[in-house]
Structures are given as C-alpha cells and as structure tokens.
PDB file of N, CA and C in Angstrom:
ATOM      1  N   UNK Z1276      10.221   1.146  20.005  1.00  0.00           N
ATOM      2  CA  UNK Z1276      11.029   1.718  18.937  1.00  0.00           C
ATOM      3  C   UNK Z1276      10.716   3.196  18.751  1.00  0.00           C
ATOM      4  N   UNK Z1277      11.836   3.734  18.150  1.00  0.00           N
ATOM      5  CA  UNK Z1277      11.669   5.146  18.420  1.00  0.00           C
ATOM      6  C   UNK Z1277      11.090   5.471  17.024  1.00  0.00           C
ATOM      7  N   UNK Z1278      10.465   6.782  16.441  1.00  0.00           N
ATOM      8  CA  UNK Z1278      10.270   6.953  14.659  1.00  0.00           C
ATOM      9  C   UNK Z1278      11.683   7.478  14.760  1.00  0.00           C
ATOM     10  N   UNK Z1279      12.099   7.456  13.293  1.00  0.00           N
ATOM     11  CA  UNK Z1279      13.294   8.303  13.026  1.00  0.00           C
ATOM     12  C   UNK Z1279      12.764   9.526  12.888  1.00  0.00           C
ATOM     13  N   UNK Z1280      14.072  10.566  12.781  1.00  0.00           N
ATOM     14  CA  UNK Z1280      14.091  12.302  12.511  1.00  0.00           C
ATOM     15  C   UNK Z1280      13.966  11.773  11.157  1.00  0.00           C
ATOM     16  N   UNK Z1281      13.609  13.072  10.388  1.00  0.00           N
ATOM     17  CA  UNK Z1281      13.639  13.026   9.025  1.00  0.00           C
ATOM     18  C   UNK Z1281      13.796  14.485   8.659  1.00  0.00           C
ATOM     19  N   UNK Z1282      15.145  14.598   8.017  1.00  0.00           N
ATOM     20  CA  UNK Z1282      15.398  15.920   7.149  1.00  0.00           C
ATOM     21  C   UNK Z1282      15.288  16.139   5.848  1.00  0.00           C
ATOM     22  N   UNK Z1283      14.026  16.494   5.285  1.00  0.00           N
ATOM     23  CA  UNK Z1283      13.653  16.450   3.936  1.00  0.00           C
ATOM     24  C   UNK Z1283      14.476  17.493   3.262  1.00  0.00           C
ATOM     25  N   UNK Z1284      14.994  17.207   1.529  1.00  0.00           N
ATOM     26  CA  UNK Z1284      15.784  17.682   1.405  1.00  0.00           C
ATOM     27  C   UNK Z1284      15.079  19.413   1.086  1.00  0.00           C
ATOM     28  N   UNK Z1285      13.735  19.319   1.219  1.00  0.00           N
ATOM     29  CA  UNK Z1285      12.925  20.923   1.348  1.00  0.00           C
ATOM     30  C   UNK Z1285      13.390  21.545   3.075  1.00  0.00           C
ATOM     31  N   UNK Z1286      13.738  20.938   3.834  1.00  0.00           N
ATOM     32  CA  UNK Z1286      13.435  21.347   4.836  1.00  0.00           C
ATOM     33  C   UNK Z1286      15.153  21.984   4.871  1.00  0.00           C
ATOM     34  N   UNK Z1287      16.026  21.754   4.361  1.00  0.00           N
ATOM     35  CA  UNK Z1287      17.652  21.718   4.526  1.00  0.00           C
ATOM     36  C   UNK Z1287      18.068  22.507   3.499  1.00  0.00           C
ATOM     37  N   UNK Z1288      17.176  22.778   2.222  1.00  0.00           N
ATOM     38  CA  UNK Z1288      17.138  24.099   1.338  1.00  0.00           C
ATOM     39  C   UNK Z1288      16.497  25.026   1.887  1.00  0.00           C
ATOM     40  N   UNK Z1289      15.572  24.788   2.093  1.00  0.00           N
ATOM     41  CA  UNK Z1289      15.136  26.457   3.746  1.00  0.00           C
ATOM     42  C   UNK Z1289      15.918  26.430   4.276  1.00  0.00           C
ATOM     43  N   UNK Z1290      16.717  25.318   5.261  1.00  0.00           N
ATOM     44  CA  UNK Z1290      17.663  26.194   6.291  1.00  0.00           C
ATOM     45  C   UNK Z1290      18.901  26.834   5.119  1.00  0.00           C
ATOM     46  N   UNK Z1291      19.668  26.351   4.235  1.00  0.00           N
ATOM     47  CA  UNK Z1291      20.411  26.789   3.960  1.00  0.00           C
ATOM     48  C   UNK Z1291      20.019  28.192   2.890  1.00  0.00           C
ATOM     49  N   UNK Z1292      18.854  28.187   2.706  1.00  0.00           N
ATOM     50  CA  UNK Z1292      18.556  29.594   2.275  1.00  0.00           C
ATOM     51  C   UNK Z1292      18.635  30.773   3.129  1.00  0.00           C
ATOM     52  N   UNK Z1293      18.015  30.194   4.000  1.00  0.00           N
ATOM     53  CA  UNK Z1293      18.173  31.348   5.163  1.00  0.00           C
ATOM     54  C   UNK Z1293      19.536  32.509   5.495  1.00  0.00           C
ATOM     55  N   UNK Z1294      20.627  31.771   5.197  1.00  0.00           N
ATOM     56  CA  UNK Z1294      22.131  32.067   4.838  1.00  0.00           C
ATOM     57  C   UNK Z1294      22.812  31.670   6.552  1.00  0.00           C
ATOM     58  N   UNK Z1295      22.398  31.241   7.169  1.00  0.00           N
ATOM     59  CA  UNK Z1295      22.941  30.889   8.552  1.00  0.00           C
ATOM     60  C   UNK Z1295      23.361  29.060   7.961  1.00  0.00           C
ATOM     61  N   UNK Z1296      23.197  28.344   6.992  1.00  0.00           N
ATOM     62  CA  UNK Z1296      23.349  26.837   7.263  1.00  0.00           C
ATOM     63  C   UNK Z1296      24.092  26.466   6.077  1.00  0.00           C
ATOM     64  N   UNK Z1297      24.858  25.325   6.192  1.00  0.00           N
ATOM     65  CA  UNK Z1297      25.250  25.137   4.894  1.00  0.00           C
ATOM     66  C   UNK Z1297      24.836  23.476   4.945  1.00  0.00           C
ATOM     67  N   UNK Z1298      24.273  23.108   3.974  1.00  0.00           N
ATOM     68  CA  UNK Z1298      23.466  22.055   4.249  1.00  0.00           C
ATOM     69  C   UNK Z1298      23.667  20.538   3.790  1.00  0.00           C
ATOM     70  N   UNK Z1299      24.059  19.597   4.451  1.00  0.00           N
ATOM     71  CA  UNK Z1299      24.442  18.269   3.648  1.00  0.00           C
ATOM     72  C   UNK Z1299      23.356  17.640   3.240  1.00  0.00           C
ATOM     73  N   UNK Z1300      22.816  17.679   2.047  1.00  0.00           N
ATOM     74  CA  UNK Z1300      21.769  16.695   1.200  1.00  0.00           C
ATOM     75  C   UNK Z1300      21.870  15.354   1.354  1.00  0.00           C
ATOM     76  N   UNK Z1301      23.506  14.910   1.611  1.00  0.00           N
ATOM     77  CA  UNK Z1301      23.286  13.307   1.523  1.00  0.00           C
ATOM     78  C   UNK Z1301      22.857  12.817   2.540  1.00  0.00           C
ATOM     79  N   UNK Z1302      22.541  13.710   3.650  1.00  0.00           N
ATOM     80  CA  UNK Z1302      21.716  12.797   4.622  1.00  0.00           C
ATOM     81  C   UNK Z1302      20.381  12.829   4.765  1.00  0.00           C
ATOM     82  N   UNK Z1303      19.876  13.850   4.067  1.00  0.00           N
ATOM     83  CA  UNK Z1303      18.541  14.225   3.692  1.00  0.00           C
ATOM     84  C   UNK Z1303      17.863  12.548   3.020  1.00  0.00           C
ATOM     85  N   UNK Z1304      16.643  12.572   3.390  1.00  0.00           N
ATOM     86  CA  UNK Z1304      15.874  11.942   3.037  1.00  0.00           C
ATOM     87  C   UNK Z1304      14.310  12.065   3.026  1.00  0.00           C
ATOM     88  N   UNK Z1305      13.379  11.423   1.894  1.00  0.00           N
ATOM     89  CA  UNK Z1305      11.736  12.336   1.722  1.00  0.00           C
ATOM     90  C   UNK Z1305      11.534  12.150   2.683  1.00  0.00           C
ATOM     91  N   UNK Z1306      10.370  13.028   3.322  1.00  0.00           N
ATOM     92  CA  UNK Z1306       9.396  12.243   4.257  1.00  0.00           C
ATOM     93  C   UNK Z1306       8.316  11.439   3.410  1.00  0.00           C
ATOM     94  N   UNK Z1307       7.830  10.366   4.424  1.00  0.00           N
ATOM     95  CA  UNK Z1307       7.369   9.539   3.768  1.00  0.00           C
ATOM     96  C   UNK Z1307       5.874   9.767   4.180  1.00  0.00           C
ATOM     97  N   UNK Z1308       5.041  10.485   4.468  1.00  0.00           N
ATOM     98  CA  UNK Z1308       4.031  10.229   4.754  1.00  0.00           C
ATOM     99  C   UNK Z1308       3.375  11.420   3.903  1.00  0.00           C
ATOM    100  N   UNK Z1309       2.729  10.819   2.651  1.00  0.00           N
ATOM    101  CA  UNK Z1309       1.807  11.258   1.543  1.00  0.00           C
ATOM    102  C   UNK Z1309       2.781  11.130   0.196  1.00  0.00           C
ATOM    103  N   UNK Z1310       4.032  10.422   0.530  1.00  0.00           N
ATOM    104  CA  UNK Z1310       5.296  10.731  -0.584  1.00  0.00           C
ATOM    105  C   UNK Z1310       4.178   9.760  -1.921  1.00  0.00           C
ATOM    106  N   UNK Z1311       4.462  10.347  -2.984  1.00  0.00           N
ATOM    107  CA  UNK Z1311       3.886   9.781  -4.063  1.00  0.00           C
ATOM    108  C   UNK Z1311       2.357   9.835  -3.851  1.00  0.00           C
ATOM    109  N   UNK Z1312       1.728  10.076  -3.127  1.00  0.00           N
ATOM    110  CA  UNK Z1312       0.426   9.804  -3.250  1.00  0.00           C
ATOM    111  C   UNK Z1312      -0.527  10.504  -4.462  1.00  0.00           C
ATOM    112  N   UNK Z1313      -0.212  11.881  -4.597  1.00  0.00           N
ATOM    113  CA  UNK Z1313      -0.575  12.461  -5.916  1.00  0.00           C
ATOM    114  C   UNK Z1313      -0.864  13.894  -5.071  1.00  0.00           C
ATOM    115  N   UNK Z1314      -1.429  14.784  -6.089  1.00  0.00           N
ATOM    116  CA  UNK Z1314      -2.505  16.130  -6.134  1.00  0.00           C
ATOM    117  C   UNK Z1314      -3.117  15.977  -5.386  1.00  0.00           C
ATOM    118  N   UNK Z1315      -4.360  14.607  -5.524  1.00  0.00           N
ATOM    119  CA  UNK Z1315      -5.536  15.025  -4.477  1.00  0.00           C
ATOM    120  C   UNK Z1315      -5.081  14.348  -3.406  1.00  0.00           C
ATOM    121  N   UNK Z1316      -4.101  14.028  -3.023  1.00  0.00           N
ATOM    122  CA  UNK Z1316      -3.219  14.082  -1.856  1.00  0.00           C
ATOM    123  C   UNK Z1316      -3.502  15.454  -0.778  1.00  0.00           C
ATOM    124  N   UNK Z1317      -3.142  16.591  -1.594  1.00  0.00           N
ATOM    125  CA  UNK Z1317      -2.592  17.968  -1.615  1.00  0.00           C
ATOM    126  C   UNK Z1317      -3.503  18.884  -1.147  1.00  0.00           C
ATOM    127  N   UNK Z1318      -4.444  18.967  -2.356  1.00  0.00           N
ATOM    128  CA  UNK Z1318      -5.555  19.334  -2.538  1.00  0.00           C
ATOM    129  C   UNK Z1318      -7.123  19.253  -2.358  1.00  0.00           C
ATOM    130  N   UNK Z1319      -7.388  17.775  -1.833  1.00  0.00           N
ATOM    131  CA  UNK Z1319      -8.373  17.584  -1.224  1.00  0.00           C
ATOM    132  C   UNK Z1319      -8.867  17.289  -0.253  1.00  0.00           C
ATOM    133  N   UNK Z1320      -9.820  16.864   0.817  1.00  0.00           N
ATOM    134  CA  UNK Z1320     -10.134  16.534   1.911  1.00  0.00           C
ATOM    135  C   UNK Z1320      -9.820  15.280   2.127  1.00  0.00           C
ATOM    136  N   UNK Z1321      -9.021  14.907   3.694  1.00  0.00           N
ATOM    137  CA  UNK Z1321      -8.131  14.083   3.657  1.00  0.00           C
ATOM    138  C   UNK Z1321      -9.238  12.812   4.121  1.00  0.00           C
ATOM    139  N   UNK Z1322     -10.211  13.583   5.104  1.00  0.00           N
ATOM    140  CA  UNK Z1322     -11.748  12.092   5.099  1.00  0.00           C
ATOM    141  C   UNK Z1322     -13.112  13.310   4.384  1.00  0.00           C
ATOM    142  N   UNK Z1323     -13.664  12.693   3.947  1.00  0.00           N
ATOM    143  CA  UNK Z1323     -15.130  13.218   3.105  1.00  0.00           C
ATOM    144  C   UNK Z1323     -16.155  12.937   3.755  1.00  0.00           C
ATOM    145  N   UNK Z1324     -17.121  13.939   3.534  1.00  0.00           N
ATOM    146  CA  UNK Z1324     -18.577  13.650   3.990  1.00  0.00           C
ATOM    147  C   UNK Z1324     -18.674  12.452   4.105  1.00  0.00           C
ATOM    148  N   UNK Z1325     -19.419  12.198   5.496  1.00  0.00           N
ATOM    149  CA  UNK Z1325     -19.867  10.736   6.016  1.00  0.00           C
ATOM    150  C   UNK Z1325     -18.686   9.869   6.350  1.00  0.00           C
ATOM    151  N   UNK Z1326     -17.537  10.725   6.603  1.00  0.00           N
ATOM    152  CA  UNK Z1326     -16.067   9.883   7.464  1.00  0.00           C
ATOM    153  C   UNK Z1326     -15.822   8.839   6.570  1.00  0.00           C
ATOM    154  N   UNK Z1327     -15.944   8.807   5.267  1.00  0.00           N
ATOM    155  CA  UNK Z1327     -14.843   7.901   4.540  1.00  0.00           C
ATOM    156  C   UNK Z1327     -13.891   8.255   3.915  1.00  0.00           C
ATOM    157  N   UNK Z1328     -12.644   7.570   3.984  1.00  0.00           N
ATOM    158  CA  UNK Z1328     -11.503   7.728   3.583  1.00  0.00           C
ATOM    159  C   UNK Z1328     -11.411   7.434   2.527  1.00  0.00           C
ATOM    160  N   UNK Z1329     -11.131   8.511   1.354  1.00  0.00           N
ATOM    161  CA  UNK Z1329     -11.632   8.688   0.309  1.00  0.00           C
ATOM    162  C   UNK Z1329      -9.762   7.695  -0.837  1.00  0.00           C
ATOM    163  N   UNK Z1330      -9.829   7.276  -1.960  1.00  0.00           N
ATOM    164  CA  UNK Z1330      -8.222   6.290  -2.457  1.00  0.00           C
ATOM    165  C   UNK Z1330      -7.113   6.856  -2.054  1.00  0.00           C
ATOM    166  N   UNK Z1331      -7.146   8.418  -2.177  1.00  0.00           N
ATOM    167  CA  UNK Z1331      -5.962   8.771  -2.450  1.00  0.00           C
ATOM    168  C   UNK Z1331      -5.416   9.568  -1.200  1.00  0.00           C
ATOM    169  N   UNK Z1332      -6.204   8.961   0.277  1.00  0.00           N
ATOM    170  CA  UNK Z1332      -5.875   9.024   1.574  1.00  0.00           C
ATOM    171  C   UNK Z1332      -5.591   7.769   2.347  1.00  0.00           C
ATOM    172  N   UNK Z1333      -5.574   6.612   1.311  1.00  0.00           N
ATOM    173  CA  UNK Z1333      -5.926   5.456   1.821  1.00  0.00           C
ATOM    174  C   UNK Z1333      -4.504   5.211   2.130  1.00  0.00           C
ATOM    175  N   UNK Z1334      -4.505   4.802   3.802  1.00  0.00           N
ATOM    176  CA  UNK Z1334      -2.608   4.462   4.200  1.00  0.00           C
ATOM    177  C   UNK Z1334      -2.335   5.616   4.778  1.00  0.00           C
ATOM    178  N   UNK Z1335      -2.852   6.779   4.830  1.00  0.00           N
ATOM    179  CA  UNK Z1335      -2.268   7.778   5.706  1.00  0.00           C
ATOM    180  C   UNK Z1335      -3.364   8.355   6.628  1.00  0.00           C
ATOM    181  N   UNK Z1336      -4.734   8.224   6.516  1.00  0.00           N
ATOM    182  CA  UNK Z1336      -5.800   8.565   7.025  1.00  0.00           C
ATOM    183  C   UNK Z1336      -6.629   7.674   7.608  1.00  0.00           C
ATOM    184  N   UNK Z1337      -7.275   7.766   8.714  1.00  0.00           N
ATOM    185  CA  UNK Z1337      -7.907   6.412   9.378  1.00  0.00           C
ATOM    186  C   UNK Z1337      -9.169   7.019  10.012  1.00  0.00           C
ATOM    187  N   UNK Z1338     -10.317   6.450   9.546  1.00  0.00           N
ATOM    188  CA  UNK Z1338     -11.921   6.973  10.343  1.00  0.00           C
ATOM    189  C   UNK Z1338     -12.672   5.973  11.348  1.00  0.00           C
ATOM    190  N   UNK Z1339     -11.892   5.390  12.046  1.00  0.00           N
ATOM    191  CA  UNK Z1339     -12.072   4.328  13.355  1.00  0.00           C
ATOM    192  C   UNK Z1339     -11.793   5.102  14.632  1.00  0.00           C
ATOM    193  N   UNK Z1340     -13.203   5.212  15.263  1.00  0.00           N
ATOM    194  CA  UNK Z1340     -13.144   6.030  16.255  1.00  0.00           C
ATOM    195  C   UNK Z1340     -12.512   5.039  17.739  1.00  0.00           C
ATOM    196  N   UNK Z1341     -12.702   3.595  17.700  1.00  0.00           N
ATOM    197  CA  UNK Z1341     -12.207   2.592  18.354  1.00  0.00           C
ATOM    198  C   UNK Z1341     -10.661   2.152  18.384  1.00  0.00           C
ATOM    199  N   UNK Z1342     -10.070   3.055  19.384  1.00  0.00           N
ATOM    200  CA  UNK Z1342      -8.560   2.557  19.408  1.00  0.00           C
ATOM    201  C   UNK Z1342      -8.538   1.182  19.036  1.00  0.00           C
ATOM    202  N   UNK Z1343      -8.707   0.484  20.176  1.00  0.00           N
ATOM    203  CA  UNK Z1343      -8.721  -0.652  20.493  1.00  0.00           C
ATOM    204  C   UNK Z1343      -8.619  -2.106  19.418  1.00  0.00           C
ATOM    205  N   UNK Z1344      -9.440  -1.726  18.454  1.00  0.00           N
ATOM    206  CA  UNK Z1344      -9.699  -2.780  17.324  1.00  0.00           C
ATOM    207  C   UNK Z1344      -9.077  -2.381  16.162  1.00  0.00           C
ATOM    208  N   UNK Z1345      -8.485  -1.538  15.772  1.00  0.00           N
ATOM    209  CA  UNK Z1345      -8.581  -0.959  14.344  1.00  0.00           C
ATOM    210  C   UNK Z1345      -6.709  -0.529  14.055  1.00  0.00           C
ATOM    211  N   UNK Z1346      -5.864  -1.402  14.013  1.00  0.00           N
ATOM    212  CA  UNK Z1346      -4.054  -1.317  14.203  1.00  0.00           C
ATOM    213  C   UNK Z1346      -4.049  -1.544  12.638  1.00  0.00           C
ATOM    214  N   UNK Z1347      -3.027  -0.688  12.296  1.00  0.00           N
ATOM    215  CA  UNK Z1347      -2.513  -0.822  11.034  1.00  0.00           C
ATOM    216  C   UNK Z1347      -0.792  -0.659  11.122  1.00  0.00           C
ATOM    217  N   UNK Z1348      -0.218   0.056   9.965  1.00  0.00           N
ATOM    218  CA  UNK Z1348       1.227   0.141  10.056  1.00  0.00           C
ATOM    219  C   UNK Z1348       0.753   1.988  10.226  1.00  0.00           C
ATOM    220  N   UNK Z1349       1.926   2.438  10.606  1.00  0.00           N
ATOM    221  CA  UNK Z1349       2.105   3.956  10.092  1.00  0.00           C
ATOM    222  C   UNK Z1349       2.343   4.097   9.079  1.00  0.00           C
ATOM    223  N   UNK Z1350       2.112   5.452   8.837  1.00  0.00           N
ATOM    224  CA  UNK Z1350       2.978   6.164   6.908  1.00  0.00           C
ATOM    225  C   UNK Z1350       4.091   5.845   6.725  1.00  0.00           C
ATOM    226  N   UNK Z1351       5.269   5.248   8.261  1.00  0.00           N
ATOM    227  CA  UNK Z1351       6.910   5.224   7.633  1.00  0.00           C
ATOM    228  C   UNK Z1351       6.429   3.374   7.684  1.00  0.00           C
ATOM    229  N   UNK Z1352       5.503   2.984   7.726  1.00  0.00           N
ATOM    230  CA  UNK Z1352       5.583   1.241   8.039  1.00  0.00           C
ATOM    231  C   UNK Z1352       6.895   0.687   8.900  1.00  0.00           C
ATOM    232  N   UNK Z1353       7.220   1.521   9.905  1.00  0.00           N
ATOM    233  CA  UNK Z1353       7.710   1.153  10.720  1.00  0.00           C
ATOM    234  C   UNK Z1353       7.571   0.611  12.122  1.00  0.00           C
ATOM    235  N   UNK Z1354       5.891   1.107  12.538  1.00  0.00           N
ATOM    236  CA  UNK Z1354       5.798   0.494  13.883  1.00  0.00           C
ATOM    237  C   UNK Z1354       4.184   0.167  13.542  1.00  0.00           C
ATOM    238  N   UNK Z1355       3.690  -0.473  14.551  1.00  0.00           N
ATOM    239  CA  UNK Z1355       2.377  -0.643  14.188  1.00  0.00           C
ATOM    240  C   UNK Z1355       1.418   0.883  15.282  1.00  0.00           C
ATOM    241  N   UNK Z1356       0.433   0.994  14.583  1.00  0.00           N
ATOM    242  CA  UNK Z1356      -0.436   2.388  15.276  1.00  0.00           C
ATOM    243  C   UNK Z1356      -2.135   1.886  15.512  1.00  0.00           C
ATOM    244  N   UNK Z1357      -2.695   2.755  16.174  1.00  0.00           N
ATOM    245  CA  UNK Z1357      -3.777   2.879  16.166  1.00  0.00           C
ATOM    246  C   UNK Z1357      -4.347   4.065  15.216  1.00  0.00           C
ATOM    247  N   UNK Z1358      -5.429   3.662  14.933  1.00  0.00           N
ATOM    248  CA  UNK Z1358      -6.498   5.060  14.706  1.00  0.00           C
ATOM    249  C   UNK Z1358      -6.416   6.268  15.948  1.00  0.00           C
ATOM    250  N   UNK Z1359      -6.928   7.174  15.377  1.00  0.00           N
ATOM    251  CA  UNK Z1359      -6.768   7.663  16.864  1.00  0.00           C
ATOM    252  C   UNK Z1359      -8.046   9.346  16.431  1.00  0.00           C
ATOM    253  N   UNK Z1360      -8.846   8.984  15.777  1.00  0.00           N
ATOM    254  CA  UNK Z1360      -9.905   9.671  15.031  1.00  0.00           C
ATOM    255  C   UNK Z1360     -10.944  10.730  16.495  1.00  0.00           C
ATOM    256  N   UNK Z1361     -10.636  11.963  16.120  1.00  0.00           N
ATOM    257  CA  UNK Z1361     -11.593  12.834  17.328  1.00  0.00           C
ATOM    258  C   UNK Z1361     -12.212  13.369  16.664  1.00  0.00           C
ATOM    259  N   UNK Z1362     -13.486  13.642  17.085  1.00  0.00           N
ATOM    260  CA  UNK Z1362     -14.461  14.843  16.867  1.00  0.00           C
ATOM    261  C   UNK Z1362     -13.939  15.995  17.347  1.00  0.00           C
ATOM    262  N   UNK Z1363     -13.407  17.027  16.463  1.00  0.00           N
ATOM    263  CA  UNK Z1363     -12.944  18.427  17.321  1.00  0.00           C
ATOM    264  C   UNK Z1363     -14.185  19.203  17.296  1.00  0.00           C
ATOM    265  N   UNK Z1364     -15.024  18.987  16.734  1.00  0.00           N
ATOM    266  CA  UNK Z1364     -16.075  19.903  17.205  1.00  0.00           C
ATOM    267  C   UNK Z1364     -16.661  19.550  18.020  1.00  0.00           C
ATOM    268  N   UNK Z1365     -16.858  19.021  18.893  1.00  0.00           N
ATOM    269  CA  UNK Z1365     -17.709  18.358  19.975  1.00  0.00           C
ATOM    270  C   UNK Z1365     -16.621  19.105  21.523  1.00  0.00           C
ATOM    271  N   UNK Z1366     -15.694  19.063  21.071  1.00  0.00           N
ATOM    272  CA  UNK Z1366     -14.924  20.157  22.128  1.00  0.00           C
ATOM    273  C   UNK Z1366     -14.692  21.491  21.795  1.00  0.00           C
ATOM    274  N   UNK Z1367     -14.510  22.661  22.809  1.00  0.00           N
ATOM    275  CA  UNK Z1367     -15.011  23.612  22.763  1.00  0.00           C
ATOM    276  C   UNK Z1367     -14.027  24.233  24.024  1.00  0.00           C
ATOM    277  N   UNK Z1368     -13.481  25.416  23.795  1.00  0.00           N
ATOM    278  CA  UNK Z1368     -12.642  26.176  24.814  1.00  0.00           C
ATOM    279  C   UNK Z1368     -13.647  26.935  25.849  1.00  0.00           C
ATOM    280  N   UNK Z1369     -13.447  26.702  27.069  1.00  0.00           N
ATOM    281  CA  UNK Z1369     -14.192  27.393  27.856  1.00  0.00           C
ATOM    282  C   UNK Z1369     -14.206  29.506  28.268  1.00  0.00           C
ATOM    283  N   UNK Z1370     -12.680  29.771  27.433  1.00  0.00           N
ATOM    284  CA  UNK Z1370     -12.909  31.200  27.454  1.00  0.00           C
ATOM    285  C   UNK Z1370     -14.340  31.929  26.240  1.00  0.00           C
ATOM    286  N   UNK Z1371     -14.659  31.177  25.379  1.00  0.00           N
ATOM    287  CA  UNK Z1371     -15.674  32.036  24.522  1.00  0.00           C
ATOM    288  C   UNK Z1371     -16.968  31.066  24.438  1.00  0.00           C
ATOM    289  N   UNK Z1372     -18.102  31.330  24.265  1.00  0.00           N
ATOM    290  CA  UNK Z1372     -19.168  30.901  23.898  1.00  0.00           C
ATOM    291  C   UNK Z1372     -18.955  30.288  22.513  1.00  0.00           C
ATOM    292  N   UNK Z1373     -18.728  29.160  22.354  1.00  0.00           N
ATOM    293  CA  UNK Z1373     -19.206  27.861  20.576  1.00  0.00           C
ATOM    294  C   UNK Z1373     -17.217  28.714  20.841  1.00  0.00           C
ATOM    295  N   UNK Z1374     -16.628  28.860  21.370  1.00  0.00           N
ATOM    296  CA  UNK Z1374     -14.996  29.156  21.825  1.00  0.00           C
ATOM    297  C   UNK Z1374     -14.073  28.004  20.568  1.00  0.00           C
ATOM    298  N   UNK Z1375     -13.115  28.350  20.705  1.00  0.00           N
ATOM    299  CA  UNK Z1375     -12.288  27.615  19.950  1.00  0.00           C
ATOM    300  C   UNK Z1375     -12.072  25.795  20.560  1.00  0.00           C
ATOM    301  N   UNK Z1376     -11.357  25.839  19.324  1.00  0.00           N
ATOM    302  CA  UNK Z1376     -12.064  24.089  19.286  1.00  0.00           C
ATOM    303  C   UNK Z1376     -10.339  23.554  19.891  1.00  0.00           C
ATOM    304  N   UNK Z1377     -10.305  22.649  21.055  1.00  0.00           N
ATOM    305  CA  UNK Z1377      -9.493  22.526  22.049  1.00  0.00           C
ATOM    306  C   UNK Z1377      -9.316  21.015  21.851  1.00  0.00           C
ATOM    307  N   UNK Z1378      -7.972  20.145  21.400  1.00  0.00           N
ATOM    308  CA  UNK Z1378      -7.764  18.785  21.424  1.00  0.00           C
ATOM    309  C   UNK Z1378      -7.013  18.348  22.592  1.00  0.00           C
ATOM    310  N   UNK Z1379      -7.871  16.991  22.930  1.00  0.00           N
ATOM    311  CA  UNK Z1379      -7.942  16.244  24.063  1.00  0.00           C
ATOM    312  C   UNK Z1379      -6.243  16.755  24.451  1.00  0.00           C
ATOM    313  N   UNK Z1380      -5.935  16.535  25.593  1.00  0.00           N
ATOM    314  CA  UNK Z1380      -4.523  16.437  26.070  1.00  0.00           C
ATOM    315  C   UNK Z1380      -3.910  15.264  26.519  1.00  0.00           C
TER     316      UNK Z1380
END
C-alpha cells in the first residue's frame, strides 16, 4: 500500500500566498502525524535522556533499535512500520575530522 499525499491546509495557504496558486481547501486535509498531540509536542525533545519516549511522543516516536521485533501502526495508522531508531553520532563524514554526521543510505 502506498501512504497518501497530504495537502495541509498550511501548506495550500503558502502556495496561494505566494500569488502564483489559487488554492482548493476542500481537498486539503491535516497531516496527521503529531495532529493534536499538544505544545510539548512542539517544543520538546521528541526521545529524552536515556532513549525514552517521553507521553506526549508516545505514537509518533519509537526507541527500539531492533527492526525486527518492535512493529507498530504509523502516525496515519495506515500501514504497519518498524522502528527504525539510529545513532547519528556514531557516524561521521569522511571529508572533516568528528566531520558531519552522515545517515545510513
């Protein structure tokens, strides 16, 4: 299954601000991934010291470094997912010394 597109109705007031779009809202719909969750949604760290996923990440954030065992739904609860949790600091770009931090491909 494929995810759907999603044109939030923020994303279709930018284009039509821009003055190039004129924009149909009724097909607009939220995105759903953090919709309602709150502030510290927004505003805070999405996993906390010592990799726990702190309430108000709970359903959109996952600290299971084991593909394999650890399936939930996605944020649209449309397909089922894995965790998929990296250490980006443990990788490292080979043009600079402690170099920028480079995710798996």
């Amino acid at each position: 299954p494929s995810i759907p597109e999603v044109f939030s109705p923020f994303t279709l007031a930018l284009l039509e601000d821009s003055g190039w779009y004129r924009a149909n809202f009724t097909m607009s719909r939220n995105v759903p991934f953090g919709h309602g969750a709150g502030c510290d949604f927004l505003q805070k760290p999405c996993i906390v010291d010592g990799g726990d996923v702190p309430p108000y990440s709970d359903g959109y954030f996952c600290n299971a470094t084991d593909k394999s065992t650890h399936f939930r739904c996605d944020p649209t609860h449309s397909i089922v997912a894995t965790c998929d949790l990296v250490d980006l600091s443990k990788m490292r770009g080979k043009n600079e010394p402690g170099g920028p931090v480079v995710p798996p491909v």
